[in-house]
Backbone as a ProteinNet text record, in pm:
[ID]
protein_1_A
[PRIMARY]
MRTLISTAFISLDGVVEGPGGEPGYRNSGWTFKDIEFAPEAYEIKGREQAESAALLLGRASYQAFAPVWPDMAEFTGYKAMPKYVVSTTLTEDDLVSNWGETTILRSLDEVAALKRTEGGPIIVHGSASLNRALADADLIDRYHLLVFPLLLGAGKRLFSATDKDTQQLKLVEYEAYSNGIQKNVFDVVR
[TERTIARY]
1694.3	1553.8	1493.4	1398.6	1339.9	1198.8	1162.6	1029.5	934.2	807.3	682	578.7	531.9	449.1	307.6	210.5	78.1	-12.9	-21.6	-85.9	-234.7	-306.5	-467.9	-537.3	-629.9	-749.4	-845.9	-886	-982.3	-1097.8	-1196.4	-1323.4	-1294.5	-1375.6	-1370.5	-1397.3	-1491.2	-1542.8	-1447.1	-1334	-1234.9	-1249.2	-1332.4	-1369.3	-1259.8	-1189.1	-1098.3	-1142.4	-1252.7	-1299.8	-1344.7	-1303.7	-1354.2	-1341.1	-1209.1	-1190.2	-1188.8	-1136.9	-1110.6	-1208.3	-1338.8	-1427.2	-1427.6	-1373.5	-1371.3	-1505.9	-1542.3	-1689.9	-1712.5	-1849.7	-1881.4	-1913.6	-1901.9	-1898	-1996.8	-2096.1	-2199.7	-2159.9	-2056.6	-2014.4	-1886.9	-1845.6	-1737.6	-1699.3	-1590.4	-1538.9	-1556.5	-1571.7	-1601	-1488.5	-1371.3	-1264.9	-1287.4	-1358.9	-1374.1	-1533.4	-1625.9	-1770.7	-1836.8	-1800.6	-1842.3	-1738.3	-1597.9	-1495.1	-1427.7	-1436.6	-1356.1	-1217.2	-1158.3	-1019.2	-915.6	-831.5	-731.4	-597.4	-514	-399.8	-304.3	-286.9	-185	-227.2	-342.3	-374.3	-316.6	-270.5	-227.4	-59.1	10.9	146.5	205	154.6	203.7	226.2	141.6	146.6	263.4	299.7	412.2	545.3	540.7	645.6	670.7	557.8	566.3	638.9	596.4	668.1	797.3	853.7	992.5	1080.9	1020.1	1069.7	1081.8	1004.1	992.6	1069	1108	1206.7	1115.9	1025.9	944.8	799.7	703.1	556	500	429.4	376	225.2	152.6	31.6	-43.3	-161.8	-245.1	-290.4	-344.2	-390	-494.7	-593.2	-712.7	-655	-574.1	-536.7	-430.4	-339.4	-275.1	-359.8	-451.7	-538.7	-601	-649.8	-719	-606.1	-500.1	-391	-302	-257.1	-173.8	-226.2	-337.5	-387.5	-402.7	-399.3	-401.7	-279.5	-222.7	-105	13.6	58.7	165	164.3	52.9	50.2	5.1	-12.2	-49.5	60.9	69	161.3	196.6	83.2	90.8	170.1	178	244.8	378.1	441.9	557.7	677.8	665	761.4	755.1	618.3	588.8	653.3	645.2	688.8	837.6	917.2	1055.8	1087	1034.3	1070.2	1006	1072.2	1012	895.3	805.8	675.7	657.6	608.4	557.6	430.8	361.3	238.7	211.9	126	128.7	-20.9	19.6	-114.7	-68.3	-173.2	-159.3	-219.3	-271.7	-329	-279	-236.7	-171.3	-44	-53	60.9	160.4	265.2	338.2	272.3	197.4	114.9	11	-10.8	-112.1	-48.2	62.9	153.5	157.8	131.2	142.9	300.2	322	463.5	511.5	431.7	453.3	478.7	484.6	506.5	636.8	730.5	860.9	844.8	985	985.1	901.3	819	719.8	747	732.5	766.3	640.2	593.3	481.4	524.9	501.7	509.5	390.8	412.5	314.1	254.8	329.7	298.5	352.8	296.3	347.4	479	533	678	766.4	706.6	794.4	811.2	703.4	675.4	781.6	776.5	888.9	1036.4	1044.2	1187.7	1225.9	1130.8	1152.8	1198.8	1124.1	1153.8	1299.9	1349.9	1476	1589.7	1561.9	1642.1	1707.5	1810.8	1878	1781	1757.2	1685.7	1597.9	1538.6	1450.1	1313.8	1223.3	1079.7	1005.7	925.3	823.8	700	609.3	473.4	366.6	264.2	139.5	35.1	-19.8	-142.3	-275.4	-383.9	-496.9	-487	-520.4	-512.5	-547.8	-675.7	-732.6	-721.2	-742.3	-715.5	-575.1	-473.9	-324.2	-290.2	-346.7	-306.7	-364.3	-481.2	-525.7	-432.2	-385.7	-293.8	-155.3	-96.2	24.9	11.1	-81.9	-100.6	-103	-202.1	-205.1	-67.6	14.7	134.5	252.1	216.8	311.5	429.4	371.5	470.4	467.6	378.3	350.6	442.8	525.9	588.8	535.4	459.5	422.2	269.8	202.7	79.1	69.5	30.7	16.5	-128.9	-196.3	-348.2	-402.9	-483.6	-549.8	-671.5	-725	-861	-980.6	-1075.8	-1180.6	-1289.5	-1356.7	-1473.6	-1585.9	-1590.3	-1699.6	-1734.6	-1867.3	-1893.9	-1970.9	-1915.9	-1947.1	-2022.4	-2013.7	-2088.4	-2044.4	-2110.3	-2042.4	-1929.4	-1840.4	-1717.2	-1611.2	-1499.1	-1389.4	-1313.1	-1255.7	-1195.2	-1045.1	-958.5	-822.3	-771.3	-848.5	-802.4	-860.1	-778.4	-839.7	-934.1	-1006.6	-1103.2	-1064.7	-959.5	-896.9	-897.7	-937.1	-914.8	-762.2	-696.3	-554.5	-507.8	-382.5	-342.8	-329.2	-335.7	-327.9	-202.2	-221.9	-98.6	-96.7	6.3	27.3	88.8	33.6	97.3	154.2	257.2	308.8	297.9	199.7	181	284.6	363.1	496.4	472.6	355.3	318.1	162.4	118.2	-42.2	-61.8	-172.5	-223.9	-366.1	-438.3	-570.1	-593.1	-670.4	-680.4	-815	-820.2	-942	-1076.1	-1048.6	-1173.7	-1210.4	-1139.2	-1192.1	-1091.5	-1014.6	-898.7	-806.8	-757.7	-647.9	-560.6	-420.7	-321.3	-295.7	-258.8	-215.5	-103	14.5	117.1	164.1	145.5	178.6	292.5	388.6	483.6	410.5	456.8	407.7	497.2	452.9	539.9	560.7	694	720	809.1
3526.2	3483	3571.6	3507.4	3585.8	3649.3	3752.9	3815.3	3781	3719.8	3671.7	3773.3	3829	3931.3	3881	3932	3899.9	4016.7	3982.2	4087.4	4076	4174.9	4139.1	4263.8	4250.3	4330	4284.6	4393.4	4343.7	4468.4	4402	4508.2	4559	4678.1	4727.6	4630.9	4538.9	4452.2	4315.7	4323.3	4187.5	4100.9	4111.3	3995.9	3986.2	3908.6	3885	3791.4	3725.6	3637.1	3701.6	3654.9	3676.3	3824.1	3870.6	4014.1	4031.1	3950.1	3962.1	3894.8	3848.1	3770.1	3639.1	3547.1	3428.9	3369.2	3255.7	3207.3	3151.4	3149.1	3082.2	3153.7	3305.4	3396	3513.4	3541.9	3614.2	3761.2	3818.5	3958.8	3925.1	3835.4	3821.9	3935.4	3993.8	4089.3	4227.9	4225	4360.2	4465.3	4421.2	4528.5	4633.9	4593.2	4660.3	4709.4	4639.2	4662.7	4797.5	4839.5	4997	5080.4	5056.9	5132.4	5189.3	5317.4	5377.6	5351.9	5317	5289.1	5406.4	5363.4	5484.3	5402.1	5420.2	5330.9	5360.2	5482	5503	5417.8	5376	5291.1	5130.4	5107.4	4976.8	4974.8	5076.2	5083.4	5002.2	4951.8	4866.2	4717	4703.1	4570	4547.2	4642.3	4643.7	4619	4697.5	4689.9	4563.4	4515.2	4377.8	4253.3	4263.1	4185.4	4216.1	4340.7	4368.9	4336.4	4344.9	4325.5	4185.4	4095.2	3968.7	3886.6	3777.1	3673.5	3530.2	3522.9	3403.8	3419.8	3337.5	3334.2	3235.1	3263.5	3135.2	3146.8	3038.3	3021.6	2899	2900.1	2790.6	2708.9	2597.4	2505.5	2577.3	2629.3	2672.1	2802.4	2890.6	2998.4	2950.5	2862.2	2813.2	2763.4	2688.7	2635.6	2735.1	2848.9	2949.3	3032.1	3063.2	3151.9	3074.7	2967.4	2886.5	2882.4	2851.4	2850.6	2973.1	3095.5	3239.3	3338.6	3330.5	3421.1	3394.7	3263.5	3242.6	3342	3366.7	3424.9	3581.6	3622	3758.1	3855.1	3972.7	4050.5	4123.5	4137.2	4204.6	4128.3	4000	3905.8	3842.6	3887.2	3849.2	3829.2	3913.4	3898	3791.9	3743.3	3614.3	3488.6	3491.1	3370.2	3317	3420.9	3372.4	3334.7	3393.3	3345.3	3216.9	3152.7	3030.6	3039.1	2937	2939.8	2805.4	2844.9	2746.7	2737.4	2614	2582.3	2511.1	2550.2	2460.2	2386.1	2259.9	2166.5	2040.5	1963.7	1817	1729.9	1777.6	1696	1726.6	1820.8	1850.7	1734.2	1668.5	1615.4	1694.9	1653.4	1693	1711.9	1621.8	1599.2	1720	1769.6	1863.7	2033.3	2029.4	2166	2182.4	2321	2361.6	2361.6	2344.2	2328.9	2479.2	2571.2	2699.8	2823.7	2778.2	2898.1	2877.7	2802.3	2802.4	2686.9	2725.2	2631.5	2653.3	2518.3	2519	2399.1	2442.6	2300.1	2312.2	2190.2	2172.3	2171.1	2242.3	2232.2	2155.9	2067.2	1988.4	2034.3	2141.9	2174.6	2314.9	2388.6	2497.3	2509.9	2392.1	2375.6	2377.8	2349.2	2355.1	2503.9	2580	2712.1	2780.9	2751.2	2830.2	2769.2	2676	2622.7	2710.4	2733.1	2815.4	2949.9	3007.3	3154.8	3157.3	3044.3	3033.3	3033.7	3025.1	3007.7	3141.8	3145	3266.6	3316.9	3456	3497.5	3619.5	3683.3	3791.3	3771.6	3853.3	3845.1	3750.6	3674.2	3580.6	3640.6	3658.4	3712.2	3611.7	3628.9	3555.4	3618.8	3584.3	3649.1	3534.1	3616.7	3512.1	3429	3310.6	3195.8	3241.1	3276.1	3319	3219.3	3093	2984.2	2988.6	2975.1	2985.2	3100.4	3205.4	3325.7	3325.4	3281.4	3262.2	3163.6	3071.5	2965.6	3034.4	3097	3148.3	3251.3	3343	3431.6	3353.3	3265	3194.4	3126.6	3082.6	3048.5	3149.3	3267.3	3374.4	3369.1	3346.5	3310.2	3459.4	3548.3	3656	3786.1	3853.4	3941.9	4091.6	4093.1	4212.8	4186.1	4309.2	4295.3	4427.4	4395.4	4494.4	4487.2	4579.3	4578.1	4701.8	4652.8	4751.3	4764.4	4844.6	4833.9	4900.1	4833.2	4898.4	4939.9	5050.2	5113.5	5061.1	4912.7	4823.3	4748.4	4695.9	4610.2	4494.5	4403.3	4261	4168	4179	4076	3951.3	3854.3	3722	3683.3	3613.9	3581.1	3539.1	3478.6	3450.9	3566.6	3564.3	3660.1	3647.2	3752.4	3737.7	3700	3753.8	3743.4	3636.4	3581.2	3449.4	3491.1	3406.2	3433.5	3354.4	3295.5	3233.5	3316.4	3253.6	3349.9	3323.1	3440.9	3448	3568.1	3587.3	3714.1	3816.1	3951.4	4070.9	4055.8	4081.1	4103.9	4236.8	4311.6	4452.2	4462.9	4560.9	4590.8	4741.2	4763.2	4905.3	4934.9	5056	5119.3	5177.8	5122.2	5177.3	5257.8	5239.1	5319	5315.6	5437.6	5447.8	5566.9	5535.6	5651.1	5624.7	5720.1	5707.4	5782.8	5720.4	5755.9	5821.6	5872.1	5948.4	5867.5	5734.2	5642.8	5570.2	5617.1	5561.6	5440.7	5377.5	5285.9	5338.4	5265.4	5290.8	5192.8	5246.1	5143.2	5153.2	5033.9	5016.2	4912.5	4938.2	4857.4	4844.2	4720.1	4726.1	4599.6	4626.2	4529.9	4463.1	4335.5	4273	4290.8	4328.2	4374.2	4246.8	4217	4094.8	4153.5
11228.5	11233.4	11121.6	11044.6	10949.8	11014.6	10950.3	10979.3	10902.9	10960.1	10920.5	10910.1	10769.4	10782	10736.1	10784.8	10733.3	10661.8	10534.9	10472.1	10431.4	10433.2	10436.7	10367.7	10300.4	10272.5	10364.3	10447.2	10569.4	10556.2	10597.3	10631.7	10763.5	10806.2	10935.9	11047.7	11018.6	11134.4	11112.2	11041	11038.7	10953.1	10851.2	10753	10644.4	10583.5	10502.2	10380.5	10396.5	10302.8	10146.7	10059.3	9935.3	9887.3	9902.1	9848.3	9716.1	9640.7	9516.3	9401.9	9464.4	9384	9372.6	9487.9	9501.7	9512.1	9445.7	9456	9583.5	9620.3	9750	9857.6	9853.6	9979.5	9925.6	10016.1	9980.5	9929.9	9986.9	9968.8	9871.1	9811.3	9723.3	9620.8	9630.9	9542.1	9619.3	9746.9	9802	9795.7	9758.3	9747.2	9637	9545.4	9431	9388.6	9448.9	9423.6	9462.6	9599.7	9617.4	9671.1	9619.8	9666.7	9549.7	9541.7	9418	9416.2	9321	9292.1	9325.9	9407.6	9433.2	9434.3	9323.5	9303.5	9428.7	9475.5	9591.5	9707.7	9725.5	9845.1	9834.1	9708.8	9692.4	9667.1	9691.6	9684.4	9767.3	9882.7	9963.7	9897.5	9817.7	9766.5	9678	9599.3	9515.1	9594.8	9698	9817.7	9878.4	9877.4	9955.7	9869.2	9751.9	9625.7	9627.4	9634.8	9618.5	9741.7	9855.6	9995.4	10044.3	10005.3	10057.9	9983.7	10060.1	9993.5	9989.2	10031.2	10016.5	10046.5	10017.3	10009.9	10089.7	10187.9	10280.8	10260.2	10231.5	10218.5	10280.6	10307.9	10343.9	10225	10244.3	10162.5	10053.1	10102.8	10045.6	9962.5	10011.4	9936.6	9805.7	9850.9	9742.6	9634.3	9658.1	9554.1	9486.6	9533.9	9466	9388.1	9453.9	9379	9266.3	9305.7	9216.8	9058.8	9047.3	8896.3	8815.9	8902.9	8846.2	8852	8968.5	9005.1	8907.8	8880.9	8780.1	8668	8618.8	8472.5	8481.8	8607.6	8627.3	8638.9	8560.6	8555.4	8694.3	8757.8	8894.1	9002.2	8984.1	9084.4	9014.8	8931.6	8865	8973.5	9073.4	9195.8	9267.7	9288.6	9355.8	9281.7	9161.5	9080.8	9092	9133.2	9121.5	9257.8	9355.8	9495.3	9551.5	9665.1	9688.3	9765.2	9743.7	9796.9	9904.9	10020.4	10111.8	10134.2	10142	10170.6	10306.1	10387.9	10492.3	10480.8	10492.9	10469.6	10511.4	10569.7	10598.5	10492.1	10402.6	10284.4	10153.2	10104.4	9974.9	9960.3	9830.6	9783.2	9682.7	9662.8	9558.1	9411.4	9385	9265.5	9270.3	9367.7	9375.9	9346	9347.3	9288.3	9163.4	9144.2	8994.9	8947.1	8835	8777.6	8725.5	8713.5	8649.6	8746.1	8883.6	8957.5	9051.3	9003.4	9067.8	9195.6	9275.8	9378.5	9480.5	9514.5	9616.3	9702.8	9850	9952.2	10031.3	10064.7	10155.3	10298.8	10380.3	10549.4	10592	10693.7	10751.8	10872	10928	11068.5	11103.1	11214.4	11233.6	11311.7	11345.2	11402.1	11276.7	11152.6	11032.3	10991	11010.8	10975.6	11076.4	11210.4	11320.8	11264.2	11229.2	11170.5	11057	10962.3	10836.4	10900.4	10991.3	11031.9	11122	11135.2	11210.7	11103.1	10971	10864.8	10824	10758.3	10703.3	10583	10573.1	10443	10492.8	10388.6	10417	10454	10458.6	10504.1	10439.8	10503.1	10454.6	10464.8	10352.3	10348.8	10342.9	10408.4	10405.8	10339.2	10244.4	10167.7	10204.7	10196.9	10221.7	10342.5	10320.8	10438	10572.7	10590.2	10712.2	10808.3	10777.7	10903.4	10941.6	10849.8	10873.3	10951.7	10908.4	10970.4	11137	11173.5	11304.9	11401.9	11312.5	11376.1	11405.9	11300.9	11329	11446.2	11453.8	11544.9	11684.6	11698.1	11818	11868.1	11771	11791.8	11820.5	11805	11826.4	11699.3	11575.2	11473.1	11400.4	11406.4	11319.1	11375	11302	11341.3	11300.6	11196.5	11132.3	11056.6	11063.8	10988.8	10911.8	10758.1	10666.8	10645.1	10679.5	10655.4	10594	10470.9	10392.8	10454.4	10529.2	10600.7	10521.9	10476.8	10380.3	10459.9	10434.1	10505.9	10480.4	10513.8	10489.2	10622.7	10649	10742.2	10668	10681.8	10601.4	10690.5	10805.5	10902.4	10885.1	10846.7	10848.1	10739.1	10752.8	10680.1	10779.4	10707	10764.8	10823.4	10917	11000.8	11008.2	11009.7	11000.2	11155.1	11255.7	11398.7	11468.9	11541.1	11627.1	11734.9	11751.5	11872.9	12001.6	11993.4	12119.1	12211.8	12352.9	12481.2	12497.4	12505.4	12518.9	12575.3	12618.7	12677.9	12589.3	12633.9	12530.6	12448.7	12317.8	12225.7	12191.7	12237.9	12196.9	12039.3	11973.3	11817.4	11853.5	11763.6	11765.3	11623.4	11606.2	11465.2	11415.9	11299	11255.5	11110.3	11052.1	10920.6	10902.3	10869.9	10836.2	10725.3	10674.3	10582.4	10566.3	10540.9	10499.4	10357.9	10270.7	10121.6	10111.6	9998.4	9953.4	9938.2	9914	9897.6	10031.6	10140.3	10271	10320.5	10248.6	10255.5	10377.4	10463.6	10553.1	10531.4	10520.7	10547.5	10673.8	10753.4	10890.4	10889.5	10936.9	10945.5	11092.5	11150.6	11291.9	11316	11391.4	11469.4	11564.7	11586.4	11704.6	11806.7	11925.9	12036.9	12113.9	12140.7	12231.8	12357.1
[MASK]
++++++++++++++++++++++++++++++++++++++++++++++++++++++++++++++++++++++++++++++++++++++++++++++++++++++++++++++++++++++++++++++++++++++++++++++++++++++++++++++++++++++++++++++++++++++++++++++

């Protein structure tokens, strides 16, 4: 069984929308606007690329990342690994040709089947709606969260608001940085 890891830049109040400057969100770019850069806070991002064997994205995140990430030096690790996009609307013609192998998954059942295959960890970037659905289906095994000392109010949230049983998490790694960012790595307890 493969491990499914959700990784996110997240505000203290749970918002994950527009961290890098994506258009259409009032507070877009919040990860660098008011937070001093501390390179050590982002060490986990390089580790994620080195340790992951596949990348899983929702449709909107795929469409945001696919035109940019293939040519960025910071994301070369993701270029070589297989990518999976969960979408009921994308077609093969919508996929970019310069980002390596990409497979469209049509349902959470197909994600669950992917998890049952042999191979290393699968990492999920962005994809707020997909993350909530994966969590509700009990498919996420670990969270890598860089928590920013900001309250953003409105915006897409990482965690589901579904009325469900308590889900226990085990803190397995943490660190606080000089700029106020906190790294929290949680395993989902089953």
